[in-house]
Amino acid sequence: MHPLISTEALASALADAAGPVVVDVRWRLGGPPGRQDYEVGHLPGAHYLDLDTDLSAAPGAGGRHPLPAPDDLQRVLRSIGVDQGHPVVAYDGGDGSVAARVWWLLRWAGHREVAVLDGGFAAWAAEGRPVTTEVPTAREGDIVVKPGAMPVVDADEAAALAREGVLLDARAAARYRGETEPVDPRAGHIPGALNAPSAEHVGPDGRWQDAAALAERFRALGVRDGVRVGAYCGSGVTASSVVLALEAAGVTTPDKPAELYTGSWSHWCVDPSRPLATGPNP
């Protein structure tokens, strides 16, 4: 399954009784809660999952959005009817970066039939497609979470990747440069990392750039065949969209995806012994 799905393709799939499970994961850093948006209106049949409570473990030593325990993730996915091998489509209210967390988690869990809605809720609504306030009846799915199907790195491995390969920082440029840090205790970036803001995956119309444009962007950042590539962000969420974009561009493959520093800056910066860099250069 391609990591992105168009509004047209999703509408067609939903016309089938055996259509995909749809997940609404609208969320904003600092709030208000995304569930409020879901209650105002969502795609027909969509289930809401909360990034903080459903798709992450409790914040702590592992960062602000640690990976959920496999048993917890399996329980959440089964609660919205995700079956083994059955398609899942996720959407958010922004550039797809939060929906990419669902994509990455399912892929990490060994479930390849998952995609992000290109353009998200905004594209769906702008086309006049149906929106509802009805909350679907949940049924129990049978997915079995088998963690480890997507590669992850810890802090030491991320530092080595920045030196020996390409480590992409998905945060906005001002946070990368250390000019502002609205959430974490120290500002800056991992030495050697290159800035690749996740917001630049999409064009002015809110839809993802095509494969050729994405590939050109990553080539300009030094991503090459045979060179290890990984990503991080503030807490490991929006970096998932870098992993997705690399695959959508054909730069990486489902069998050899980019690596993810799941703790990301929220994990790196709390240890004062870890160095940081500021400014526009790696």
Coordinates of C-alpha atoms in Angstrom, one line a residue:
M1 CA 0.0 0.0 0.0
H2 CA 1.4 3.4 -1.0
P3 CA 2.0 5.6 2.1
L4 CA -0.3 8.3 0.7
I5 CA -3.9 8.0 -0.5
S6 CA -5.9 10.7 -2.4
T7 CA -9.3 11.9 -1.3
E8 CA -10.8 10.4 -4.5
A9 CA -9.3 7.0 -3.8
L10 CA -10.4 7.0 -0.2
A11 CA -14.0 8.0 -1.1
S12 CA -14.1 5.1 -3.5
A13 CA -12.8 2.7 -0.9
L14 CA -15.3 3.9 1.7
A15 CA -18.1 3.1 -0.7
D16 CA -17.2 -0.5 -0.2
A17 CA -18.6 -2.3 2.9
A18 CA -15.1 -3.7 3.4
G19 CA -13.4 -0.3 3.2
P20 CA -10.5 0.8 5.3
V21 CA -10.6 1.6 9.0
V22 CA -10.3 5.4 9.1
V23 CA -8.5 7.1 12.0
D24 CA -8.8 10.8 12.9
V25 CA -5.7 12.0 14.8
R26 CA -6.1 15.7 14.8
W27 CA -3.9 17.3 17.4
R28 CA -2.2 20.6 18.1
L29 CA 1.0 21.3 20.1
G30 CA -0.4 23.2 23.1
G31 CA -4.0 22.4 22.4
P32 CA -7.0 22.7 22.3
P33 CA -7.7 18.9 22.2
G34 CA -8.2 17.5 18.8
R35 CA -11.2 15.6 20.0
Q36 CA -13.2 18.8 19.9
D37 CA -12.6 19.1 16.1
Y38 CA -13.6 15.5 15.7
E39 CA -16.9 16.1 17.6
V40 CA -17.7 19.1 15.4
G41 CA -17.3 16.9 12.3
H42 CA -15.2 14.1 10.9
L43 CA -15.1 11.6 8.0
P44 CA -17.9 9.1 8.0
G45 CA -16.9 6.0 10.0
A46 CA -13.7 7.6 11.4
H47 CA -12.6 6.7 14.8
Y48 CA -10.7 9.3 16.9
L49 CA -7.4 8.4 18.5
D50 CA -5.5 10.8 20.8
L51 CA -1.8 11.2 20.2
D52 CA -0.9 11.7 23.8
T53 CA -3.0 8.9 25.4
D54 CA -3.6 6.3 22.6
L55 CA -0.5 6.6 20.4
S56 CA 2.2 7.3 23.0
A57 CA 3.3 6.1 26.4
A58 CA 3.4 8.5 29.3
P59 CA 6.1 11.2 29.0
G60 CA 9.2 10.7 31.0
A61 CA 12.8 9.6 30.6
G62 CA 12.0 8.4 27.0
G63 CA 10.8 11.9 25.9
R64 CA 7.4 13.6 25.5
H65 CA 5.9 11.0 23.2
P66 CA 7.6 7.6 23.8
L67 CA 6.4 4.7 21.8
P68 CA 3.5 2.9 23.4
A69 CA 4.0 -0.6 24.8
P70 CA 3.1 -3.2 22.2
D71 CA 0.2 -4.6 24.3
D72 CA -1.2 -1.1 24.8
L73 CA -1.0 -0.3 21.1
Q74 CA -2.6 -3.6 20.2
R75 CA -5.5 -2.9 22.6
V76 CA -6.1 0.5 21.1
L77 CA -6.0 -0.7 17.5
R78 CA -8.3 -3.6 18.2
S79 CA -10.7 -1.3 20.0
I80 CA -11.4 0.6 16.7
G81 CA -11.6 -2.6 14.6
V82 CA -8.2 -2.9 13.0
D83 CA -7.8 -6.4 11.6
Q84 CA -4.7 -8.2 10.6
G85 CA -3.9 -7.2 7.0
H86 CA -6.9 -4.9 6.6
P87 CA -6.2 -1.3 5.3
V88 CA -6.1 1.6 7.6
V89 CA -6.1 5.3 6.6
A90 CA -5.2 8.1 9.0
Y91 CA -5.7 11.9 8.6
D92 CA -5.1 15.0 10.7
G93 CA -5.9 18.7 10.5
G94 CA -2.5 19.9 9.3
D95 CA 0.2 18.8 7.0
G96 CA 0.0 15.0 7.6
S97 CA 2.8 15.0 10.2
V98 CA 0.6 13.7 13.0
A99 CA -1.2 11.2 10.8
A100 CA 2.2 9.9 9.9
R101 CA 2.6 8.8 13.5
V102 CA -0.2 6.4 12.9
W103 CA 1.4 5.2 9.6
W104 CA 4.7 4.7 11.3
L105 CA 3.3 2.9 14.4
L106 CA 1.4 0.5 12.3
R107 CA 4.4 -0.2 10.1
W108 CA 6.5 -0.6 13.2
A109 CA 3.9 -3.1 14.5
G110 CA 4.3 -5.2 11.3
H111 CA 1.1 -3.9 9.6
R112 CA 1.9 -2.6 6.0
E113 CA -1.7 -1.8 4.9
V114 CA -1.7 1.8 6.0
A115 CA -1.7 5.2 4.4
V116 CA -2.1 8.9 5.2
L117 CA -4.8 10.9 3.6
D118 CA -3.2 13.4 1.2
G119 CA -4.4 16.9 2.2
G120 CA -6.0 15.6 5.4
F121 CA -9.4 16.8 6.7
A122 CA -9.0 20.2 5.0
A123 CA -8.8 18.7 1.5
W124 CA -11.7 16.3 2.2
A125 CA -14.0 19.1 3.5
A126 CA -12.9 21.6 0.8
E127 CA -14.1 19.2 -1.9
G128 CA -17.6 19.0 -0.3
R129 CA -17.2 15.4 0.7
P130 CA -19.5 14.1 3.5
V131 CA -18.7 15.0 7.1
T132 CA -20.6 13.7 10.1
T133 CA -20.8 14.0 13.9
E134 CA -21.9 10.4 14.3
V135 CA -19.5 8.3 16.3
P136 CA -19.2 4.8 14.7
T137 CA -19.9 1.8 16.8
A138 CA -16.6 0.1 17.7
R139 CA -16.0 -3.6 17.1
E140 CA -13.1 -5.7 18.2
G141 CA -10.3 -6.2 15.7
D142 CA -7.8 -9.0 15.6
I143 CA -4.5 -7.2 14.7
V144 CA -1.5 -8.7 16.4
V145 CA 1.2 -6.1 17.1
K146 CA 4.7 -7.4 16.3
P147 CA 7.0 -4.5 17.1
G148 CA 10.3 -3.9 15.4
A149 CA 9.4 -3.8 11.8
M150 CA 10.7 -0.2 11.5
P151 CA 14.2 0.7 12.6
V152 CA 14.7 3.0 15.6
V153 CA 17.9 4.5 17.0
D154 CA 18.8 5.8 20.5
A155 CA 20.7 8.9 21.4
D156 CA 24.2 7.5 20.8
E157 CA 23.1 5.9 17.5
A158 CA 21.5 9.2 16.4
A159 CA 24.8 11.0 17.1
A160 CA 26.7 8.5 15.1
L161 CA 24.2 8.7 12.3
A162 CA 24.6 12.5 12.2
R163 CA 28.4 12.0 11.8
E164 CA 28.5 9.1 9.4
G165 CA 25.2 9.3 7.5
V166 CA 22.4 11.8 7.1
L167 CA 20.3 12.8 10.2
L168 CA 17.3 15.0 9.3
D169 CA 15.7 17.3 11.8
A170 CA 12.0 17.7 11.0
R171 CA 11.4 20.8 13.2
A172 CA 10.8 24.3 12.0
A173 CA 14.0 26.2 11.1
A174 CA 13.8 28.6 14.1
R175 CA 13.8 25.7 16.5
Y176 CA 16.6 23.9 14.6
R177 CA 18.7 27.1 14.8
G178 CA 18.0 27.4 18.5
E179 CA 16.3 30.8 18.2
T180 CA 13.2 29.5 20.0
E181 CA 12.2 26.5 22.0
P182 CA 8.6 26.5 23.1
V183 CA 8.5 23.1 24.7
D184 CA 11.9 21.6 25.7
P185 CA 14.4 22.9 28.3
R186 CA 17.3 23.5 25.8
A187 CA 17.3 25.0 22.3
G188 CA 19.4 23.9 19.3
H189 CA 19.9 20.7 17.4
I190 CA 22.0 17.5 17.4
P191 CA 25.4 18.4 16.0
G192 CA 25.7 17.3 12.4
A193 CA 22.0 17.1 11.8
L194 CA 20.5 18.8 8.8
N195 CA 17.2 20.8 8.9
A196 CA 14.4 19.3 6.9
P197 CA 11.1 20.9 8.2
S198 CA 8.2 18.5 7.9
A199 CA 5.9 21.4 6.8
E200 CA 7.9 21.6 3.5
H201 CA 6.6 18.1 2.4
V202 CA 3.4 19.8 1.3
G203 CA 2.7 22.4 -1.3
P204 CA 0.6 25.6 -1.1
D205 CA -2.6 23.6 -1.6
G206 CA -1.9 21.5 1.5
R207 CA -1.2 18.3 -0.5
W208 CA 2.0 16.4 -0.5
Q209 CA 4.6 17.2 -3.1
D210 CA 5.0 14.6 -5.8
A211 CA 7.7 12.0 -5.7
A212 CA 10.1 13.8 -8.0
A213 CA 9.9 17.0 -6.0
L214 CA 10.4 15.1 -2.7
A215 CA 13.3 13.1 -4.1
E216 CA 15.0 16.3 -5.3
R217 CA 14.6 17.9 -1.9
F218 CA 16.2 14.9 -0.2
R219 CA 19.0 14.8 -2.7
A220 CA 19.8 18.4 -2.0
L221 CA 20.2 17.4 1.7
G222 CA 22.7 14.8 0.8
V223 CA 20.6 11.7 0.9
R224 CA 22.1 9.1 -1.5
D225 CA 21.9 5.4 -2.2
G226 CA 24.1 3.5 0.2
V227 CA 24.1 6.3 2.9
R228 CA 22.2 5.7 6.1
V229 CA 19.4 8.2 6.7
G230 CA 17.4 8.9 9.8
A231 CA 15.1 11.5 11.2
Y232 CA 14.2 13.2 14.5
C233 CA 12.0 16.1 15.6
G234 CA 10.8 17.5 18.9
S235 CA 9.3 14.3 20.3
G236 CA 9.4 11.7 17.6
V237 CA 6.0 12.4 16.0
T238 CA 6.5 14.7 13.0
A239 CA 9.8 13.0 12.2
S240 CA 7.5 10.1 11.2
S241 CA 6.5 12.2 8.2
V242 CA 10.1 12.4 7.1
V243 CA 10.3 8.6 7.1
L244 CA 7.0 8.6 5.1
A245 CA 8.2 11.2 2.7
L246 CA 11.4 9.4 1.9
E247 CA 9.4 6.3 1.0
A248 CA 6.8 8.2 -1.0
A249 CA 9.7 9.7 -2.9
G250 CA 11.2 6.3 -3.7
V251 CA 14.4 7.3 -1.9
T252 CA 13.8 4.5 0.6
T253 CA 11.7 1.3 0.3
P254 CA 9.3 -0.5 2.6
D255 CA 12.0 -3.2 3.1
K256 CA 14.7 -0.6 3.9
P257 CA 13.0 2.4 5.5
A258 CA 14.7 5.4 7.2
E259 CA 15.6 5.2 10.8
L260 CA 13.7 7.1 13.5
Y261 CA 15.1 8.6 16.8
T262 CA 12.0 8.0 18.7
G263 CA 12.9 10.1 21.8
S264 CA 14.1 13.0 19.5
W265 CA 15.0 16.4 20.9
S266 CA 12.8 15.9 24.0
H267 CA 15.1 13.0 24.9
W268 CA 18.4 14.4 23.7
C269 CA 18.2 17.8 25.4
V270 CA 17.5 16.7 28.9
D271 CA 20.9 15.2 29.4
P272 CA 23.4 18.1 29.9
S273 CA 26.3 15.9 28.8
R274 CA 24.9 15.7 25.3
P275 CA 26.2 18.5 23.0
L276 CA 24.0 20.8 21.0
A277 CA 24.6 23.1 18.1
T278 CA 22.9 26.3 17.2
G279 CA 22.6 28.4 14.1
P280 CA 21.9 27.4 10.5
N281 CA 24.8 25.0 10.0
P282 CA 25.0 21.4 11.1

